[in-house]
Coordinates of C-alpha atoms in Angstrom, one line a residue:
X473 CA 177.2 56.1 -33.4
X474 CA 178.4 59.4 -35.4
X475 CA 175.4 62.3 -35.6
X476 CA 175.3 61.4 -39.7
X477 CA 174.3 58.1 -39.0
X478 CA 171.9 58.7 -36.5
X479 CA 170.3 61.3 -39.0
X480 CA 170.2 58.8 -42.0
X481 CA 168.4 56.2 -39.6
X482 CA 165.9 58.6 -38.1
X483 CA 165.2 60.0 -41.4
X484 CA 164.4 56.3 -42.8
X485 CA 162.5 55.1 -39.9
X486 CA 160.2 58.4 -40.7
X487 CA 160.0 57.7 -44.4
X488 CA 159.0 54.0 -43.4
X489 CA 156.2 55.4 -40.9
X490 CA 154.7 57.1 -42.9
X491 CA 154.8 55.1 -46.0
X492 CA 153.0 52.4 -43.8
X493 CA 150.5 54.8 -42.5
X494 CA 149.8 55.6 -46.2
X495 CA 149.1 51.7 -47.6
X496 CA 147.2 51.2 -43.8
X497 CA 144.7 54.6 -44.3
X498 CA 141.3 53.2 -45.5
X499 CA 140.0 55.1 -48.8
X500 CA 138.6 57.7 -48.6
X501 CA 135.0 57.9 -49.8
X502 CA 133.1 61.1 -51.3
X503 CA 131.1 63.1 -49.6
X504 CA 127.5 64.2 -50.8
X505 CA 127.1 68.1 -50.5
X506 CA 123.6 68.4 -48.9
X507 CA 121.1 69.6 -51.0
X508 CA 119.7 73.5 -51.0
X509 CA 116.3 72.1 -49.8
X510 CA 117.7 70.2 -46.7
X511 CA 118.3 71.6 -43.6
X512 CA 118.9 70.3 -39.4
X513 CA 115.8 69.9 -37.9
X514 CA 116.3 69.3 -34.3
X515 CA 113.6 66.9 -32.1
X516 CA 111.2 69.2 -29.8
X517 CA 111.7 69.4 -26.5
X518 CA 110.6 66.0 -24.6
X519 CA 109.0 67.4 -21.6
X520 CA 106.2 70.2 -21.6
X521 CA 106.7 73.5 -19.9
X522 CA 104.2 72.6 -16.9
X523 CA 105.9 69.5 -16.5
X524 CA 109.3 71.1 -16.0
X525 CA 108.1 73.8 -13.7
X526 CA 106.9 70.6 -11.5
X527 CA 110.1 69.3 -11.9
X528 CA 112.0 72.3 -10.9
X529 CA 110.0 72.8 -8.1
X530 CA 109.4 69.6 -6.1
X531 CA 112.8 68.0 -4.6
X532 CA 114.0 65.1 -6.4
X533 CA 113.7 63.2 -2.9
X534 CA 110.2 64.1 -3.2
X535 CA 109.7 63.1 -6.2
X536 CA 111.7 59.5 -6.1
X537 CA 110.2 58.4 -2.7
X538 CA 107.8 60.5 -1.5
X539 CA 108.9 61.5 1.3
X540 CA 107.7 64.3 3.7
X541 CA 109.8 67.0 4.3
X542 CA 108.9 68.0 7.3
X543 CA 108.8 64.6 9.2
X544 CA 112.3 64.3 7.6
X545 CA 113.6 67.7 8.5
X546 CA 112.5 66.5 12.5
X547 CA 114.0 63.6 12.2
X548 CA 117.4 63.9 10.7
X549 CA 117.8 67.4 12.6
X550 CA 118.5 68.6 15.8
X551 CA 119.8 71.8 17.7
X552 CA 123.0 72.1 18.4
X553 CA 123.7 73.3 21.9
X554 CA 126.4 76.1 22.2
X555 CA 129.0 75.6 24.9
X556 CA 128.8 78.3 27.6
X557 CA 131.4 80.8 26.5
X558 CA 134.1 81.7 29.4
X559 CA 134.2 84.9 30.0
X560 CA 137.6 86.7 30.2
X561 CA 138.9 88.7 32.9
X562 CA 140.8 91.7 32.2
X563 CA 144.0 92.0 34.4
X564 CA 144.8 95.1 35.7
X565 CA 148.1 97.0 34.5
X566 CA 149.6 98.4 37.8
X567 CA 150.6 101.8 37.1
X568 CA 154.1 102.7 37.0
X569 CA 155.2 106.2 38.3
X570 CA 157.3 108.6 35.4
X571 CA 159.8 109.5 36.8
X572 CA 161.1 113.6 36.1
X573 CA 164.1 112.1 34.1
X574 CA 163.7 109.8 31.3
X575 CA 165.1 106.1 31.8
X576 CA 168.8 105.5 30.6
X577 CA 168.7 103.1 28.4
X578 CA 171.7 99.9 27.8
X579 CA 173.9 102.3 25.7
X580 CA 173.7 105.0 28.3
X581 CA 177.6 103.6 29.6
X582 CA 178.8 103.7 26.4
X583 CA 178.0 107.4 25.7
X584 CA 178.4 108.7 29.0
X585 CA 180.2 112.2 29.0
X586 CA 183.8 111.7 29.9
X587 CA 186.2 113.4 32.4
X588 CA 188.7 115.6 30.7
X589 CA 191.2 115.3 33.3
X590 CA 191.2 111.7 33.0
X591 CA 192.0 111.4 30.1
X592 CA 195.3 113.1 30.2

């Protein structure tokens, strides 16, 4: 299949979509302006002001099954016990004696002054 071919076919499958999404489309019907007079009037609210302070107030588990709190909070609660924590012992660095010269350290053969007369 060449590239010009595959254009022509792509380009009449789109012309065929949309032609069928044109004869499918319902009419469209007019729509009334509203008039100057009309405007949204929203519903009032659906629960007084006292009854949703009660509301906000009591528990819903209250309210639903009338349950006590406090026999509930007894019941359904109890104190965790903390495991005795171990205490740690510090150990006890032994102290190590400076000595008057500082330690060599692994590079100290390497750069060790050299014997002149050995060398010749």
């Amino acid at each position: 299949m060449s590239n010009l071919s595959f254009q022509i076919g792509y380009s009449l499958g789109t012309a065929a979509r949309e032609f069928m999404r044109a004869i499918r489309r319902p009419t469209t019907q007019e729509v009334k302006a509203p008039s100057a007079n009309a405007h949204a009037s929203f519903p009032g609210p659906c629960l007084s002001p006292k009854v949703v302070d009660d509301l906000s107030h009591i528990p819903a588990m209250v309210r639903a099954k009338g349950v006590d709190l406090n026999h509930w909070y007894d019941v359904n609660t109890r104190v965790a016990a903390q495991p005795a924590r171990k205490r740690r012992s510090r150990a006890k660095k032994t102290v190590e004696l400076v000595a008057a010269s500082p330690r060599l350290g692994s590079l100290n053969d390497l750069i060790c002054p050299v014997d002149a007369r050995a060398i010749c």
